Amino acid sequence: MKYLVVLNINPDVLSALTEAEQQAVFNGHGKFLATVQESGEFHSTVALAEPAKSTVVKVRDGVPAVTDGPFVEAKEFLAGYYLLDCASRARAEELAAMIPDAGIEGLGVEVREVIHEEGL
C-alpha cells in the first residue's frame, strides 16, 4: 500500500529554531531517506519552493488567468512529501514519526493513503 507523507511547514516555527536545530532537521531528513531507501519502502520525494514563488491558474469563461500565488493565505504551506510503499498504515505512521518535523512543536507530518495512481 502506498502512503503520501505530507510535510506542511510554518516558516515562523522554523525561523525560531537555532541554526544547529535547523541543521539537525536537515540531517534528520537525510537519515530518514536513507532508512526508507534501505528498507525498500521509499518510492519518491519532492521538495517544493515557497508559496511566494508559485502562481495560480484560473480559467473563467474559457480564458486562463495567471496570478501570483499562493492560492490561500496561511501560515503553513506544503513544503514537500515522501511517497512510501509500506505494508500498513501503522508502518507508514511509524516511519512518519522518524521525520524531524514531527518532533517540532507547531509542525506535524500528515500520512494519507494513496487510493489511485497512474503512470508510476
Short mmCIF file of N, CA and C in Angstrom, two decimals:
data_model
loop_
_atom_site.label_atom_id
_atom_site.label_comp_id
_atom_site.label_asym_id
_atom_site.label_seq_id
_atom_site.Cartn_x
_atom_site.Cartn_y
_atom_site.Cartn_z
N MET A 1 0.86 -1.16 0.00
CA MET A 1 0.00 0.00 0.00
C MET A 1 0.91 1.23 0.00
N LYS A 2 0.53 2.23 -0.77
CA LYS A 2 1.33 3.46 -0.81
C LYS A 2 0.70 4.53 0.09
N TYR A 3 1.57 5.29 0.72
CA TYR A 3 1.16 6.38 1.61
C TYR A 3 1.94 7.64 1.25
N LEU A 4 1.22 8.74 1.17
CA LEU A 4 1.82 10.04 0.95
C LEU A 4 2.07 10.66 2.32
N VAL A 5 3.31 10.96 2.60
CA VAL A 5 3.69 11.57 3.87
C VAL A 5 3.93 13.04 3.57
N VAL A 6 3.00 13.89 4.01
CA VAL A 6 2.96 15.30 3.63
C VAL A 6 3.67 16.16 4.67
N LEU A 7 4.53 17.04 4.19
CA LEU A 7 5.28 17.94 5.05
C LEU A 7 4.72 19.35 4.90
N ASN A 8 4.00 19.79 5.91
CA ASN A 8 3.50 21.16 5.95
C ASN A 8 4.40 21.97 6.86
N ILE A 9 4.87 23.10 6.36
CA ILE A 9 5.86 23.89 7.09
C ILE A 9 5.27 25.23 7.49
N ASN A 10 5.62 25.68 8.68
CA ASN A 10 5.30 27.02 9.15
C ASN A 10 6.64 27.74 9.26
N PRO A 11 6.90 28.72 8.38
CA PRO A 11 8.20 29.40 8.38
C PRO A 11 8.52 30.08 9.71
N ASP A 12 7.51 30.55 10.44
CA ASP A 12 7.75 31.18 11.73
C ASP A 12 8.32 30.18 12.73
N VAL A 13 7.80 28.95 12.68
CA VAL A 13 8.29 27.91 13.58
C VAL A 13 9.74 27.56 13.23
N LEU A 14 10.02 27.41 11.94
CA LEU A 14 11.38 27.06 11.53
C LEU A 14 12.38 28.17 11.84
N SER A 15 11.98 29.42 11.62
CA SER A 15 12.91 30.52 11.86
C SER A 15 13.20 30.72 13.34
N ALA A 16 12.32 30.20 14.21
CA ALA A 16 12.54 30.30 15.65
C ALA A 16 13.58 29.28 16.14
N LEU A 17 13.91 28.30 15.30
CA LEU A 17 14.90 27.30 15.66
C LEU A 17 16.30 27.89 15.54
N THR A 18 17.21 27.40 16.36
CA THR A 18 18.60 27.82 16.23
C THR A 18 19.17 27.24 14.94
N GLU A 19 20.32 27.75 14.55
CA GLU A 19 20.98 27.22 13.35
C GLU A 19 21.30 25.74 13.53
N ALA A 20 21.73 25.36 14.71
CA ALA A 20 22.04 23.96 14.99
C ALA A 20 20.78 23.09 14.90
N GLU A 21 19.66 23.60 15.41
CA GLU A 21 18.40 22.85 15.34
C GLU A 21 17.94 22.71 13.88
N GLN A 22 18.09 23.77 13.11
CA GLN A 22 17.72 23.70 11.69
C GLN A 22 18.59 22.69 10.96
N GLN A 23 19.87 22.67 11.27
CA GLN A 23 20.78 21.70 10.65
C GLN A 23 20.41 20.28 11.06
N ALA A 24 19.98 20.11 12.31
CA ALA A 24 19.56 18.79 12.78
C ALA A 24 18.33 18.31 12.01
N VAL A 25 17.41 19.22 11.70
CA VAL A 25 16.24 18.86 10.89
C VAL A 25 16.69 18.40 9.51
N PHE A 26 17.56 19.18 8.88
CA PHE A 26 18.08 18.83 7.56
C PHE A 26 18.77 17.46 7.59
N ASN A 27 19.64 17.25 8.57
CA ASN A 27 20.34 15.97 8.70
C ASN A 27 19.38 14.83 8.99
N GLY A 28 18.33 15.12 9.77
CA GLY A 28 17.33 14.10 10.09
C GLY A 28 16.58 13.62 8.86
N HIS A 29 16.32 14.54 7.93
CA HIS A 29 15.68 14.13 6.67
C HIS A 29 16.60 13.20 5.88
N GLY A 30 17.88 13.49 5.89
CA GLY A 30 18.83 12.61 5.21
C GLY A 30 18.85 11.22 5.82
N LYS A 31 18.81 11.16 7.14
CA LYS A 31 18.78 9.87 7.84
C LYS A 31 17.49 9.12 7.54
N PHE A 32 16.36 9.84 7.55
CA PHE A 32 15.07 9.22 7.23
C PHE A 32 15.10 8.65 5.82
N LEU A 33 15.58 9.43 4.87
CA LEU A 33 15.63 8.99 3.48
C LEU A 33 16.49 7.74 3.34
N ALA A 34 17.62 7.72 4.01
CA ALA A 34 18.48 6.54 3.96
C ALA A 34 17.77 5.32 4.54
N THR A 35 17.02 5.51 5.62
CA THR A 35 16.30 4.41 6.27
C THR A 35 15.25 3.81 5.33
N VAL A 36 14.43 4.64 4.70
CA VAL A 36 13.36 4.10 3.85
C VAL A 36 13.90 3.57 2.53
N GLN A 37 15.03 4.11 2.07
CA GLN A 37 15.65 3.53 0.88
C GLN A 37 16.22 2.15 1.20
N GLU A 38 16.87 2.04 2.33
CA GLU A 38 17.47 0.77 2.75
C GLU A 38 16.40 -0.30 2.98
N SER A 39 15.25 0.10 3.54
CA SER A 39 14.18 -0.87 3.83
C SER A 39 13.37 -1.24 2.59
N GLY A 40 13.55 -0.50 1.50
CA GLY A 40 12.78 -0.75 0.28
C GLY A 40 11.41 -0.11 0.28
N GLU A 41 11.12 0.73 1.28
CA GLU A 41 9.80 1.36 1.38
C GLU A 41 9.75 2.72 0.67
N PHE A 42 10.88 3.21 0.21
CA PHE A 42 10.93 4.50 -0.47
C PHE A 42 10.41 4.37 -1.89
N HIS A 43 9.57 5.32 -2.29
CA HIS A 43 9.09 5.39 -3.67
C HIS A 43 9.62 6.64 -4.35
N SER A 44 9.35 7.81 -3.76
CA SER A 44 9.83 9.07 -4.33
C SER A 44 9.66 10.19 -3.31
N THR A 45 10.24 11.34 -3.61
CA THR A 45 10.10 12.51 -2.76
C THR A 45 10.25 13.77 -3.61
N VAL A 46 9.66 14.85 -3.15
CA VAL A 46 9.87 16.16 -3.76
C VAL A 46 9.92 17.20 -2.66
N ALA A 47 10.68 18.25 -2.93
CA ALA A 47 10.69 19.44 -2.08
C ALA A 47 10.18 20.58 -2.96
N LEU A 48 9.32 21.40 -2.41
CA LEU A 48 8.69 22.47 -3.19
C LEU A 48 9.22 23.84 -2.77
N ALA A 49 9.23 24.77 -3.73
CA ALA A 49 9.60 26.16 -3.44
C ALA A 49 8.52 26.79 -2.57
N GLU A 50 8.88 27.87 -1.89
CA GLU A 50 7.91 28.55 -1.02
C GLU A 50 6.78 29.15 -1.86
N PRO A 51 5.62 29.36 -1.24
CA PRO A 51 4.44 29.84 -1.96
C PRO A 51 4.65 31.16 -2.70
N ALA A 52 5.53 32.01 -2.22
CA ALA A 52 5.77 33.29 -2.89
C ALA A 52 6.26 33.08 -4.32
N LYS A 53 6.79 31.91 -4.61
CA LYS A 53 7.29 31.62 -5.95
C LYS A 53 6.29 30.85 -6.79
N SER A 54 5.06 30.72 -6.30
CA SER A 54 4.04 29.97 -7.03
C SER A 54 3.13 30.92 -7.80
N THR A 55 2.38 30.33 -8.72
CA THR A 55 1.34 31.06 -9.43
C THR A 55 0.05 30.27 -9.31
N VAL A 56 -1.05 30.96 -9.53
CA VAL A 56 -2.36 30.33 -9.51
C VAL A 56 -2.99 30.52 -10.88
N VAL A 57 -3.47 29.43 -11.47
CA VAL A 57 -4.11 29.48 -12.78
C VAL A 57 -5.60 29.23 -12.59
N LYS A 58 -6.40 30.16 -13.08
CA LYS A 58 -7.85 30.01 -13.04
C LYS A 58 -8.37 30.23 -14.46
N VAL A 59 -9.33 29.42 -14.86
CA VAL A 59 -9.95 29.58 -16.17
C VAL A 59 -11.38 30.06 -15.95
N ARG A 60 -11.68 31.21 -16.50
CA ARG A 60 -13.02 31.78 -16.40
C ARG A 60 -13.53 32.10 -17.81
N ASP A 61 -14.67 31.55 -18.15
CA ASP A 61 -15.25 31.73 -19.48
C ASP A 61 -14.27 31.31 -20.57
N GLY A 62 -13.53 30.23 -20.29
CA GLY A 62 -12.60 29.68 -21.27
C GLY A 62 -11.28 30.42 -21.38
N VAL A 63 -11.08 31.46 -20.58
CA VAL A 63 -9.86 32.26 -20.67
C VAL A 63 -9.02 32.03 -19.41
N PRO A 64 -7.78 31.55 -19.60
CA PRO A 64 -6.93 31.35 -18.43
C PRO A 64 -6.38 32.68 -17.90
N ALA A 65 -6.33 32.79 -16.60
CA ALA A 65 -5.72 33.95 -15.95
C ALA A 65 -4.70 33.42 -14.95
N VAL A 66 -3.51 33.96 -15.00
CA VAL A 66 -2.44 33.53 -14.11
C VAL A 66 -2.11 34.67 -13.17
N THR A 67 -2.13 34.38 -11.87
CA THR A 67 -1.78 35.39 -10.87
C THR A 67 -0.69 34.85 -9.96
N ASP A 68 -0.06 35.75 -9.25
CA ASP A 68 0.94 35.33 -8.28
C ASP A 68 0.28 34.52 -7.19
N GLY A 69 1.01 33.55 -6.66
CA GLY A 69 0.48 32.72 -5.58
C GLY A 69 0.78 33.34 -4.25
N PRO A 70 0.45 32.69 -3.19
CA PRO A 70 -0.22 31.39 -3.14
C PRO A 70 -1.73 31.53 -3.28
N PHE A 71 -2.37 30.38 -3.43
CA PHE A 71 -3.82 30.35 -3.60
C PHE A 71 -4.54 30.82 -2.35
N VAL A 72 -4.06 30.39 -1.21
CA VAL A 72 -4.67 30.79 0.06
C VAL A 72 -3.61 31.42 0.95
N GLU A 73 -4.06 32.31 1.78
CA GLU A 73 -3.16 32.91 2.76
C GLU A 73 -3.20 32.06 4.02
N ALA A 74 -2.07 31.53 4.40
CA ALA A 74 -1.98 30.69 5.59
C ALA A 74 -0.56 30.75 6.11
N LYS A 75 -0.39 30.45 7.37
CA LYS A 75 0.95 30.40 7.95
C LYS A 75 1.69 29.17 7.43
N GLU A 76 0.98 28.05 7.33
CA GLU A 76 1.59 26.81 6.89
C GLU A 76 1.49 26.67 5.38
N PHE A 77 2.45 25.96 4.79
CA PHE A 77 2.36 25.67 3.37
C PHE A 77 2.97 24.30 3.09
N LEU A 78 2.55 23.71 1.98
CA LEU A 78 3.06 22.42 1.56
C LEU A 78 4.51 22.58 1.12
N ALA A 79 5.41 21.94 1.83
CA ALA A 79 6.84 22.08 1.53
C ALA A 79 7.36 20.90 0.71
N GLY A 80 6.66 19.79 0.76
CA GLY A 80 7.09 18.61 0.02
C GLY A 80 6.44 17.37 0.56
N TYR A 81 6.90 16.23 0.05
CA TYR A 81 6.33 14.97 0.51
C TYR A 81 7.29 13.83 0.24
N TYR A 82 7.04 12.73 0.92
CA TYR A 82 7.65 11.44 0.64
C TYR A 82 6.52 10.51 0.22
N LEU A 83 6.72 9.73 -0.81
CA LEU A 83 5.78 8.69 -1.17
C LEU A 83 6.41 7.36 -0.77
N LEU A 84 5.74 6.65 0.12
CA LEU A 84 6.27 5.41 0.68
C LEU A 84 5.38 4.24 0.30
N ASP A 85 5.98 3.08 0.16
CA ASP A 85 5.25 1.85 -0.13
C ASP A 85 5.44 0.95 1.08
N CYS A 86 4.42 0.91 1.94
CA CYS A 86 4.51 0.22 3.23
C CYS A 86 3.48 -0.89 3.32
N ALA A 87 3.73 -1.81 4.22
CA ALA A 87 2.81 -2.93 4.42
C ALA A 87 1.52 -2.50 5.10
N SER A 88 1.57 -1.39 5.87
CA SER A 88 0.37 -0.98 6.61
C SER A 88 0.42 0.50 6.95
N ARG A 89 -0.73 1.04 7.33
CA ARG A 89 -0.79 2.42 7.80
C ARG A 89 0.07 2.59 9.05
N ALA A 90 0.02 1.59 9.92
CA ALA A 90 0.81 1.67 11.15
C ALA A 90 2.29 1.82 10.83
N ARG A 91 2.78 1.10 9.82
CA ARG A 91 4.18 1.22 9.44
C ARG A 91 4.45 2.62 8.86
N ALA A 92 3.54 3.12 8.04
CA ALA A 92 3.71 4.47 7.47
C ALA A 92 3.77 5.51 8.59
N GLU A 93 2.92 5.35 9.60
CA GLU A 93 2.93 6.27 10.74
C GLU A 93 4.21 6.13 11.56
N GLU A 94 4.69 4.92 11.69
CA GLU A 94 5.96 4.68 12.40
C GLU A 94 7.10 5.41 11.68
N LEU A 95 7.12 5.30 10.35
CA LEU A 95 8.15 5.98 9.58
C LEU A 95 7.98 7.50 9.65
N ALA A 96 6.75 7.98 9.57
CA ALA A 96 6.50 9.42 9.64
C ALA A 96 6.99 10.01 10.95
N ALA A 97 6.91 9.23 12.01
CA ALA A 97 7.38 9.70 13.32
C ALA A 97 8.89 9.88 13.35
N MET A 98 9.60 9.29 12.39
CA MET A 98 11.05 9.43 12.30
C MET A 98 11.47 10.74 11.63
N ILE A 99 10.54 11.40 10.94
CA ILE A 99 10.85 12.66 10.25
C ILE A 99 10.98 13.75 11.30
N PRO A 100 12.07 14.51 11.27
CA PRO A 100 12.32 15.51 12.32
C PRO A 100 11.18 16.50 12.53
N ASP A 101 10.48 16.86 11.48
CA ASP A 101 9.39 17.83 11.59
C ASP A 101 8.32 17.37 12.59
N ALA A 102 8.13 16.06 12.71
CA ALA A 102 7.11 15.52 13.60
C ALA A 102 7.42 15.82 15.06
N GLY A 103 8.68 16.07 15.38
CA GLY A 103 9.07 16.33 16.75
C GLY A 103 9.19 17.80 17.11
N ILE A 104 8.81 18.68 16.20
CA ILE A 104 8.93 20.12 16.43
C ILE A 104 7.56 20.69 16.77
N GLU A 105 7.47 21.36 17.91
CA GLU A 105 6.21 21.98 18.34
C GLU A 105 5.74 22.95 17.27
N GLY A 106 4.48 22.81 16.85
CA GLY A 106 3.91 23.68 15.83
C GLY A 106 3.96 23.09 14.43
N LEU A 107 4.62 21.94 14.28
CA LEU A 107 4.67 21.26 12.98
C LEU A 107 4.10 19.86 13.15
N GLY A 108 3.90 19.19 12.06
CA GLY A 108 3.42 17.81 12.08
C GLY A 108 3.61 17.19 10.72
N VAL A 109 3.43 15.92 10.64
CA VAL A 109 3.58 15.18 9.39
C VAL A 109 2.28 14.43 9.14
N GLU A 110 1.69 14.67 8.00
CA GLU A 110 0.40 14.05 7.64
C GLU A 110 0.65 12.79 6.83
N VAL A 111 -0.07 11.72 7.15
CA VAL A 111 0.01 10.46 6.42
C VAL A 111 -1.33 10.22 5.75
N ARG A 112 -1.27 10.08 4.41
CA ARG A 112 -2.51 9.85 3.65
C ARG A 112 -2.32 8.66 2.72
N GLU A 113 -3.29 7.75 2.74
CA GLU A 113 -3.25 6.59 1.86
C GLU A 113 -3.47 7.03 0.42
N VAL A 114 -2.70 6.47 -0.50
CA VAL A 114 -2.90 6.73 -1.92
C VAL A 114 -3.96 5.75 -2.41
N ILE A 115 -5.05 6.28 -2.97
CA ILE A 115 -6.13 5.40 -3.41
C ILE A 115 -6.14 5.18 -4.92
N HIS A 116 -5.34 5.96 -5.65
CA HIS A 116 -5.24 5.79 -7.08
C HIS A 116 -3.92 6.37 -7.55
N GLU A 117 -3.29 5.69 -8.47
CA GLU A 117 -2.08 6.22 -9.09
C GLU A 117 -2.04 5.75 -10.54
N GLU A 118 -1.37 6.51 -11.36
CA GLU A 118 -1.29 6.16 -12.75
C GLU A 118 0.08 6.55 -13.29
N GLY A 119 0.64 5.72 -14.11
CA GLY A 119 1.89 6.06 -14.79
C GLY A 119 3.12 6.04 -13.92
N LEU A 120 3.06 5.39 -12.76
CA LEU A 120 4.24 5.34 -11.90
C LEU A 120 4.97 4.03 -12.04
#
